[in-house]
Coordinates of C-alpha atoms in Angstrom, one line a residue:
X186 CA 14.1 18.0 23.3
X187 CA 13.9 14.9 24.8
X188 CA 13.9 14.3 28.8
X189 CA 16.8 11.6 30.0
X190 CA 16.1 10.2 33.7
X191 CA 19.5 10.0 35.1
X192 CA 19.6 7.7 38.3
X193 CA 22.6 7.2 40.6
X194 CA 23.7 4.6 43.4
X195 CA 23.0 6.9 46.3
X196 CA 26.2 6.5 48.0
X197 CA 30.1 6.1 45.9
X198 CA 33.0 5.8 47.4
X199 CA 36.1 5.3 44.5
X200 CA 39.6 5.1 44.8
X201 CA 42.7 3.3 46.1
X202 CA 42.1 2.8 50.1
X203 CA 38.1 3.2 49.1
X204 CA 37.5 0.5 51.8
X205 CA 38.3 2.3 54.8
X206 CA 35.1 3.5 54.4
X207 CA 33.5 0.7 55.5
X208 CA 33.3 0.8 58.8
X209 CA 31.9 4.1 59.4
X210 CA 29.4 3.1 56.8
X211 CA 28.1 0.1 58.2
X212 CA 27.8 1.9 61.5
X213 CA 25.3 4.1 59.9
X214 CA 23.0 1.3 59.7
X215 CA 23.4 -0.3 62.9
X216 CA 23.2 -3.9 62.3
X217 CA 23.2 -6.7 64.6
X218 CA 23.6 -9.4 62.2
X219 CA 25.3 -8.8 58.9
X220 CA 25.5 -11.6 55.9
X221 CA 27.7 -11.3 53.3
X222 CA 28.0 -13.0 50.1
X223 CA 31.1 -13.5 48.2
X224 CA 32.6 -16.3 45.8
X225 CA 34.3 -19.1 47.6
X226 CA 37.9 -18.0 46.0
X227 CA 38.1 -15.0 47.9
X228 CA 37.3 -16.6 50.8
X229 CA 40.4 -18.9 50.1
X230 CA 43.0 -16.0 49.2
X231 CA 42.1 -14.1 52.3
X232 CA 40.6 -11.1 50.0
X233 CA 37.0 -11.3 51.5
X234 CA 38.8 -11.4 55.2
X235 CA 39.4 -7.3 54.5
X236 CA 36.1 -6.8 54.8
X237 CA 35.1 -9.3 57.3
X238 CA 38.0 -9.6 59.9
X239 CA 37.8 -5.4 60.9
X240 CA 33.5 -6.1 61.1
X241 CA 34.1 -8.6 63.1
X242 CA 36.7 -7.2 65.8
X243 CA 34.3 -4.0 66.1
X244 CA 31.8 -6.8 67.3
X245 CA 29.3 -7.0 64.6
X246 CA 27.7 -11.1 64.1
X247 CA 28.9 -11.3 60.5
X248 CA 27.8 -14.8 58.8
X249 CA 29.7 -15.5 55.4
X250 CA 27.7 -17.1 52.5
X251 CA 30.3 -18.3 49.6
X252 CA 27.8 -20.4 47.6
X253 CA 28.6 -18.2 44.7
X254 CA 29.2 -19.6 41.3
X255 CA 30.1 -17.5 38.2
X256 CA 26.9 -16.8 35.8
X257 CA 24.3 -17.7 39.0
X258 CA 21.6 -20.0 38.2
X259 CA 17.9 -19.5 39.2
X260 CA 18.9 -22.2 41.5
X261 CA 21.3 -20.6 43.3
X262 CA 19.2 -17.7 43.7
X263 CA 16.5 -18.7 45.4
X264 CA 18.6 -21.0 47.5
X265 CA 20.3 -17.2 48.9
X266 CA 16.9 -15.3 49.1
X267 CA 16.0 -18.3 51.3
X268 CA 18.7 -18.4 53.3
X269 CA 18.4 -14.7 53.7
X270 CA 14.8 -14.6 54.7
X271 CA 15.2 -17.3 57.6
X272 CA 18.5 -15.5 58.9
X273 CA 16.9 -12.4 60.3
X274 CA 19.8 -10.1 58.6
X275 CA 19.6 -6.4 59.2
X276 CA 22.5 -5.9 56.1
X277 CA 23.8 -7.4 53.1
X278 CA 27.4 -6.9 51.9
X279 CA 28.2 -8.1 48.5
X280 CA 31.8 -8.8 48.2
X281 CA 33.6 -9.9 44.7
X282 CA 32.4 -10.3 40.7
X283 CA 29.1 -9.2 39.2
X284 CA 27.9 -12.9 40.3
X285 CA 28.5 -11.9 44.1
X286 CA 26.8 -8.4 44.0
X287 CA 23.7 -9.5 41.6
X288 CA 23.3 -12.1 44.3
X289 CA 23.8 -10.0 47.2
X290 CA 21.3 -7.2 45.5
X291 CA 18.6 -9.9 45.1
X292 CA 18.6 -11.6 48.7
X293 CA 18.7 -8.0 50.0
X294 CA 15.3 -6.9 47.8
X295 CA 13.5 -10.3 47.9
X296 CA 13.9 -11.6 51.1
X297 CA 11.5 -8.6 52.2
X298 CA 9.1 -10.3 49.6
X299 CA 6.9 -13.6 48.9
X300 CA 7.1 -16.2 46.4
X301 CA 9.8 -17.7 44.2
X302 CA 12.7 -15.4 42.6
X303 CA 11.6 -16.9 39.5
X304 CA 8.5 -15.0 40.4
X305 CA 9.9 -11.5 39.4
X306 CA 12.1 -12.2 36.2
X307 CA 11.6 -10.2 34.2
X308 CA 10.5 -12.0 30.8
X309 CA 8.5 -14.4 32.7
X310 CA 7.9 -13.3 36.2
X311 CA 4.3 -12.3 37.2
X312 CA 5.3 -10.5 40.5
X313 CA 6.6 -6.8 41.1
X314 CA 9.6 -5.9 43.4
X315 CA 7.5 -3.2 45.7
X316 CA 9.8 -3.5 49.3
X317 CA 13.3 -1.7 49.6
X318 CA 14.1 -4.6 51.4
X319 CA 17.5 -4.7 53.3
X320 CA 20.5 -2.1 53.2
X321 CA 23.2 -3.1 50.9
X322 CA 26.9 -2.3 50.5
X323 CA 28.4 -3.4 47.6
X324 CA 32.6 -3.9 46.8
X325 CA 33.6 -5.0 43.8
X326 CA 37.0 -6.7 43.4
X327 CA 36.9 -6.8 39.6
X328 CA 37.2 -4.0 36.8
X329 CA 34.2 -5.2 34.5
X330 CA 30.7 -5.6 35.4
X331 CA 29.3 -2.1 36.8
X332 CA 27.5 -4.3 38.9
X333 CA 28.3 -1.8 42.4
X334 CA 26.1 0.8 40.7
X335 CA 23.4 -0.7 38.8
X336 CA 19.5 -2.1 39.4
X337 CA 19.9 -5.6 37.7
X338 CA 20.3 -8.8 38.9
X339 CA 21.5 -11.6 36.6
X340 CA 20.6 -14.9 36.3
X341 CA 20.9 -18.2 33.7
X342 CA 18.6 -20.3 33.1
X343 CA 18.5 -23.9 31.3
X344 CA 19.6 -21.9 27.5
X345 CA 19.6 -17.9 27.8
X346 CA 19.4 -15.8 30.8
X347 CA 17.3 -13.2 32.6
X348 CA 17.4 -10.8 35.2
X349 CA 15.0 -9.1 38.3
X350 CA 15.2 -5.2 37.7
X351 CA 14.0 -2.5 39.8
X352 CA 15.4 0.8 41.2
X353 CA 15.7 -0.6 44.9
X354 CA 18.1 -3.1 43.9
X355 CA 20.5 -0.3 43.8
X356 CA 23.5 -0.6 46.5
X357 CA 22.7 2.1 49.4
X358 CA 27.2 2.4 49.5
X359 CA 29.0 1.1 46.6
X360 CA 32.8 1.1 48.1
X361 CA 35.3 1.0 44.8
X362 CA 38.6 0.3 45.9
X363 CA 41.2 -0.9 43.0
X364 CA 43.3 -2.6 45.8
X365 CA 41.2 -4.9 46.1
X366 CA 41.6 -6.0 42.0
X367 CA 45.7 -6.4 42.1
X368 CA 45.6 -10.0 42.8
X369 CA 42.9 -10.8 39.3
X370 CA 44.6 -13.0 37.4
X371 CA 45.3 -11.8 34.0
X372 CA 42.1 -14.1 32.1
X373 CA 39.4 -12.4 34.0
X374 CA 41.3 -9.2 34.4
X375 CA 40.8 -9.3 30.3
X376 CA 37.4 -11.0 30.7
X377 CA 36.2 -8.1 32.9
X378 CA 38.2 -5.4 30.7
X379 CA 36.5 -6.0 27.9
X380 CA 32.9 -6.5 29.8
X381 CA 33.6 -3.0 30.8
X382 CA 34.6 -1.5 27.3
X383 CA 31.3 -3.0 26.0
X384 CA 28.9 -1.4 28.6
X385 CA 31.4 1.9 27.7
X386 CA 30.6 1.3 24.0
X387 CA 26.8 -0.2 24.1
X388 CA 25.9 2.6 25.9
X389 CA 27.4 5.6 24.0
X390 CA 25.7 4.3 20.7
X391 CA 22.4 3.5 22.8
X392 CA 19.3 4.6 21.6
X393 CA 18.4 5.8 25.4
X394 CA 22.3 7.8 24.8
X395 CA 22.2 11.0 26.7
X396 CA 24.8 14.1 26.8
X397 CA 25.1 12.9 30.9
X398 CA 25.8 9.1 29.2
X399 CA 27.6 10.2 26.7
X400 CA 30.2 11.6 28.7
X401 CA 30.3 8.7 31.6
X402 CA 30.7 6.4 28.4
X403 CA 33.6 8.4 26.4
X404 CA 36.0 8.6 29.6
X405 CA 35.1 5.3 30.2
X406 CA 36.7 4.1 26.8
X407 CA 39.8 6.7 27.6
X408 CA 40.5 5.1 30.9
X409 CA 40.3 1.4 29.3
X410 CA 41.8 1.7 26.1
X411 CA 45.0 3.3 28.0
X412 CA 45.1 0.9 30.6
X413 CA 43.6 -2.8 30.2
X414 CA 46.6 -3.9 28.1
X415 CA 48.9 -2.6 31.1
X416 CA 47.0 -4.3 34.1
X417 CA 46.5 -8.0 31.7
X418 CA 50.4 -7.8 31.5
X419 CA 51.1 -6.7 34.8
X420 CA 48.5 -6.9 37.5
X421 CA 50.3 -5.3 40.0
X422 CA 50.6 -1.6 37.9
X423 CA 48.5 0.4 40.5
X424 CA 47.6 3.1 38.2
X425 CA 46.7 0.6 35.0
X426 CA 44.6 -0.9 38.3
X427 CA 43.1 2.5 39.1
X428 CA 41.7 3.6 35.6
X429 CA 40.6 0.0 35.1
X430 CA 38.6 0.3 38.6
X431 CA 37.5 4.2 37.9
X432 CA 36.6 3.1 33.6
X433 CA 34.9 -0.1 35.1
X434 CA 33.2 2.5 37.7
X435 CA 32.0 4.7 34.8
X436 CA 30.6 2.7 32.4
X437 CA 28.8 1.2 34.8
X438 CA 27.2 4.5 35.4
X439 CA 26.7 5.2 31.5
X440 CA 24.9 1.3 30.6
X441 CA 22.7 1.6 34.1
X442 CA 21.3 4.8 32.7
X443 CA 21.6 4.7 28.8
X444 CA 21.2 0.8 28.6
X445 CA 22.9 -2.1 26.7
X446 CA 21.9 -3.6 23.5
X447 CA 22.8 -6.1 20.8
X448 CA 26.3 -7.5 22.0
X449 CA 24.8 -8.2 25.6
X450 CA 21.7 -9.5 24.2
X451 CA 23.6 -12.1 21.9
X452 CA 26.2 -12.6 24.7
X453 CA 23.4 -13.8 27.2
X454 CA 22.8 -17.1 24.7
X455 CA 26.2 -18.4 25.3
X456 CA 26.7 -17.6 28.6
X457 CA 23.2 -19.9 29.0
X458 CA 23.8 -23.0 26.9
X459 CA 27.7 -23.0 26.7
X460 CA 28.7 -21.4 30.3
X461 CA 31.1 -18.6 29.1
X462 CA 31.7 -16.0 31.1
X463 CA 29.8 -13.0 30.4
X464 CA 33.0 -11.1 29.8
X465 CA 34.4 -13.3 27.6
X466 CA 30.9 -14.1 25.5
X467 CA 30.7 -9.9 24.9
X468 CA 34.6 -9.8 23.6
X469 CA 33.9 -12.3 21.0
X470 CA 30.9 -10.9 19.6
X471 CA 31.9 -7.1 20.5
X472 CA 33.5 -6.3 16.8
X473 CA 30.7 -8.6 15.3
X474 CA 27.9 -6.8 16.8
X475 CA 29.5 -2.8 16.3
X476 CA 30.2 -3.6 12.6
X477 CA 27.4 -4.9 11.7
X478 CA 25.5 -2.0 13.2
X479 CA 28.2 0.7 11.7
X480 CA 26.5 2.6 9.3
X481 CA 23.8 3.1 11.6
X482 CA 25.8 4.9 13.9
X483 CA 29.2 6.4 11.8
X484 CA 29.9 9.3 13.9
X485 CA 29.2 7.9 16.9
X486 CA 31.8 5.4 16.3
X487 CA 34.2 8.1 15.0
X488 CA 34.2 9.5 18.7
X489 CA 34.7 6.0 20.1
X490 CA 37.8 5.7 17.9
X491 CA 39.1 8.7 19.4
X492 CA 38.4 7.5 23.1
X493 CA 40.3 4.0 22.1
X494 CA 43.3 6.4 21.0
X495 CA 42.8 6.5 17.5
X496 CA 42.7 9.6 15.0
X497 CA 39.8 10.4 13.5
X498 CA 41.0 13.9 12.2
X499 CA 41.9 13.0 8.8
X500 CA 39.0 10.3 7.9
X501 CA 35.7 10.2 7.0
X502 CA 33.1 9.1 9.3
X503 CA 32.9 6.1 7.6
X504 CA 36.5 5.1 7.3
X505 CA 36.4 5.8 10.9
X506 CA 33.8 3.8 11.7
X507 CA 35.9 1.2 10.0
X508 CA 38.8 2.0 12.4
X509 CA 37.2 1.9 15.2
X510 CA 35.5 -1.7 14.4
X511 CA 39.2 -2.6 13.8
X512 CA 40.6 -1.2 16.8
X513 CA 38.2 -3.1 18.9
X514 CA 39.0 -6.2 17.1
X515 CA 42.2 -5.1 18.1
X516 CA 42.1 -5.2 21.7
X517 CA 39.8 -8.3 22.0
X518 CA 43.0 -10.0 20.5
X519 CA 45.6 -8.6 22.2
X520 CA 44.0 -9.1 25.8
X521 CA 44.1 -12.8 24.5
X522 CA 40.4 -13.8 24.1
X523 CA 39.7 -15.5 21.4
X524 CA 38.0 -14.0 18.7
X525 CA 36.0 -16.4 17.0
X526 CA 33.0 -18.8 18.6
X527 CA 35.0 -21.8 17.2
X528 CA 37.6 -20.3 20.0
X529 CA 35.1 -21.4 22.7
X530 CA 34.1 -25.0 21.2
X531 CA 31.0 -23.8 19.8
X532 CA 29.8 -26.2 16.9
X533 CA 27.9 -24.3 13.9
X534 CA 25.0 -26.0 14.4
X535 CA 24.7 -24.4 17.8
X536 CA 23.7 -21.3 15.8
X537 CA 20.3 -21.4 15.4
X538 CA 19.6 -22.3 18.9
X539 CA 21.4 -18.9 20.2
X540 CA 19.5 -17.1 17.8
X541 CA 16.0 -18.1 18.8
X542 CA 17.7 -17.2 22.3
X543 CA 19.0 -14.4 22.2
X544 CA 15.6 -12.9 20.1
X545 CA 14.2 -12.7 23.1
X546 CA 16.1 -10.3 24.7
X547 CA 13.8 -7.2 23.3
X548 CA 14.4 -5.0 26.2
X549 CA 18.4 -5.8 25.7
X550 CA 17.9 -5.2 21.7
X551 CA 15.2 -2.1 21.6
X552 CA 18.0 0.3 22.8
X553 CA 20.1 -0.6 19.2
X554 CA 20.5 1.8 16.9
X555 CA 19.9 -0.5 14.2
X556 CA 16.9 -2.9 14.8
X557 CA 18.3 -6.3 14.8
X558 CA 15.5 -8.9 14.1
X559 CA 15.9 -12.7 13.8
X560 CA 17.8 -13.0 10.1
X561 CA 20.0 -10.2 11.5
X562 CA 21.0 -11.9 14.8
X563 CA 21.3 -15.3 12.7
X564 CA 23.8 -12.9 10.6
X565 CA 26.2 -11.6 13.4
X566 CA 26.4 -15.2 15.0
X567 CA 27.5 -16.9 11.9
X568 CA 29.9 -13.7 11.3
X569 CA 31.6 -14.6 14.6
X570 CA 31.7 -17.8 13.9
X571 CA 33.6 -17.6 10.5
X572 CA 35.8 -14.7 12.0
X573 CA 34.8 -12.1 9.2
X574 CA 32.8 -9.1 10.1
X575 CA 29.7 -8.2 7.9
X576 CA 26.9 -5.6 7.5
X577 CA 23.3 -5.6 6.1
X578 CA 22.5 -6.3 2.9

C-alpha cells in the first residue's frame, strides 16, 4: 500500500463572518509594521478597507501595496519581493484573487532570501527557498483558485508560466469568509467557479489521488455543481456564496495535496502568450482535456458524474464517463464561457506554439492518468479549437 503525504495550511478559519478572526490573529504575531497586498479594484470598492480600516484603529502601521495585476509577471514579482525586503515588515496579508495571495506568499518567503525571484522558479531557477521568511495571513475574496491553502506561487512569463514552490509558502492563517465574494461580478464569479471545479476534478483523477484527496475532491464537485449556476445568476444568494467559498476551500485542499495535471498544464500556454485568465483558459480546455483522458480513468469519472448530480446507477462506466465529459461541457456553457479557443481570438496557427509550451510543464503533466506527450497535447489543442472532443487513436 502506498504512503500519501497529506499537508495542511496550519491555521483555517471558513465561513460567513470568517474575518472577525483577524484581529485576534494578527495580535498573535505582534507586528509593528504590516504590508498588505491586494489588487487595486478592491482598493477602489472599499472591500480591502475591511481588513485594513479595524488594523489600523487598533494602531498597527499598515502600508497598502495594490500593484497587483491578474496573471503576475516575473516583473511584478520581483518588484514586491523588493519592496518587501527594504520595508522592514514583520507580516504580510494577502487580500483578493490567487494573483494577490501568490504575490503576497512570495514577498513573504523571498524577502528573507538573496538573489532574483527568477532565481527559484521552478523550471529554471537555480536557488532553493530554505527561510520561512515572514508570517502570512491570507483572505481570499474569490471562489476559484485555492490559493489561501496551497505552497505555489504563480507567475507568467514572455509565452507559458511558472511558479516558486515550497512548503513555507503556505499561509500561517488562511481567513475564508464568503462575505467577502458577494460583490464578484458574475464573469470571474464563473471564471473562478470553473478554476475551482477543475482543481476538484484534476485532482480526483490524479495520479498522486489519495482516499484523504479523494474525498476533499468529491464534496468539492457537490458543493459546485449545486451552486456555481446559482451565485453566476445571482451573486447576492448567500448560501450559493457559501458552498462556492467552502467547494473553492476544498479543492484547494484536494489539488495542493493530490496535484493538477493536463488541463492546468495546457491552460498555463494561454494564459502566457494570449493573457486569459487562468479560470477561463481551464474552462475551455476542461471537457477537452477529461475526454481525451476518459478511458484512462472510466470509473473515476463515473463518481465525478455523480458529484456534478448526475446518475450513474443505470450506465456503464463507460457511458458514464461519456456523461460526465458531457456534463462538464455542460456547465462551462451555461456559466457563459466560451467553449471553443476561437471564443478567445486564438488563430490556429497559434497551436503549435502552445503546444511546445505547454510540454514543458512535466511536473503539471506527470500526475495524468494518461501520459500526454507532444502529438497528444497538439491533439487536445486542435480539439478545442474545432469544438469536438476526441480520444487517442
Amino acid at each position: 500500500m502506498s504512503v500519501s503525504r497529506i499537508v495542511f495550511t496550519s491555521l483555517n478559519y471558513v465561513g460567513w463572518g470568517a474575518l472577525d478572526n483577524l484581529l485576534p490573529e494578527v495580535e498573535r504575531f505582534s507586528p509593528k509594521k504590516i504590508l498588505v497586498v491586494t489588487d487595486p479594484a478592491l482598493e477602489k470598492i472599499g472591500l480591502v478597507q475591511r481588513v485594513t480600516d479595524p488594523l489600523a484603529q487598533r494602531g498597527y502601521d499598515v502600508q497598502l501595496y495594490t500593484d497587483v495585476v491578474p496573471e503576475p509577471p516575473l516583473e511584478t514579482g520581483e518588484k514586491l519581493v523588493s519592496f518587501t525586503r527594504e520595508g522592514k515588515f514583520d507580516l504580510i496579508i494577502g487580500v483578493g484573487g490567487g494573483s494577490a495571495m501568490d504575490l503576497a506568499k512570495l514577498a513573504a518567503v523571498l524577502a528573507a532570501h538573496e538573489g532574483k525571484v527568477a532565481d527559484y522558479l521552478n523550471l529554471t531557477g537555480t536557488k532553493k527557498v530554505e527561510k520561512k521568511g515572514l508570517p502570512k495571513i491570507l483572505i481570499p475574496t474569490t471562489s476559484g483558485t485555492g490559493s489561501e491553502v496551497t505552497n505555489i506561487s504563480v507567475l507568467s512569463l514572455d509565452t507559458t508560466k511558472d511558479v516558486v514552490t515550497h512548503d513555507y509558502l503556505l499561509a500561517d492563517v488562511a481567513i475564508v469568509d464568503p462575505q467577502l465574494t458577494v460583490s464578484v461580478p458574475p464573469r470571474v464569479t464563473a471564471a473562478t467557479g470553473i478554476d475551482a471545479l477543475t482543481h476538484a476534478v484534476e485532482a480526483y483523477v490524479s495520479v498522486n489521488a489519495s482516499p484523504t484527496s479523494d474525498g476533499l475532491a468529491l464534496q468539492a464537485i457537490r458543493l459546485i455543481a449545486r451552486s456555481l449556476r446559482k451565485a453566476v445568476e445571482n451573486g447576492a444568494d448567500k448560501q450559493a456564496r457559501i458552498d462556492m467559498s467552502n467547494g473553492s476551500y476544498l479543492a484547494g485542499l484536494a489539488f495542493f495535496n493530490a496535484g493538477v495535471a493536463g488541463v492546468h498544464a495546457l491552460a498555463y500556454p494561454l494564459g502566457g502568450q494570449f493573457h486569459i485568465a487562468h479560470g477561463e483558459s481551464n474552462a475551455v480546455l476542461l471537457p477537452y482535456v477529461m475526454g481525451y483522458i476518459r478511458k484512462s480513468c472510466t470509473k473515476r469519472m463515473a463518481d465525478i458524474l455523480n458529484a456534478l448530480g448526475g446518475n450513474s446507477s443505470f450506465l456503464s462506466e463507460e457511458e458514464a464517463s461519456y456523461k460526465c465529459v458531457e456534463e462538464l461541457e455542460r456547465i462551462v456553457r451555461d456559466v457563459g464561457i466560451p467553449r471553443t479557443l476561437g471564443g478567445f481570438n486564438i488563430p490556429e496557427s497559434a497551436l503549435e506554439s502552445l503546444t511546445k509550451d505547454a510540454v514543458q510543464q512535466k511536473r503539471l503533466l506527470a500526475r495524468s492518468p494518461l501520459p500526454l506527450l507532444e502529438d497528444d497535447i497538439r491533439t487536445i489543442y486542435q480539439s478545442a479549437f474545432r469544438g469536438v472532443v476526441t480520444e487517442p487513436k
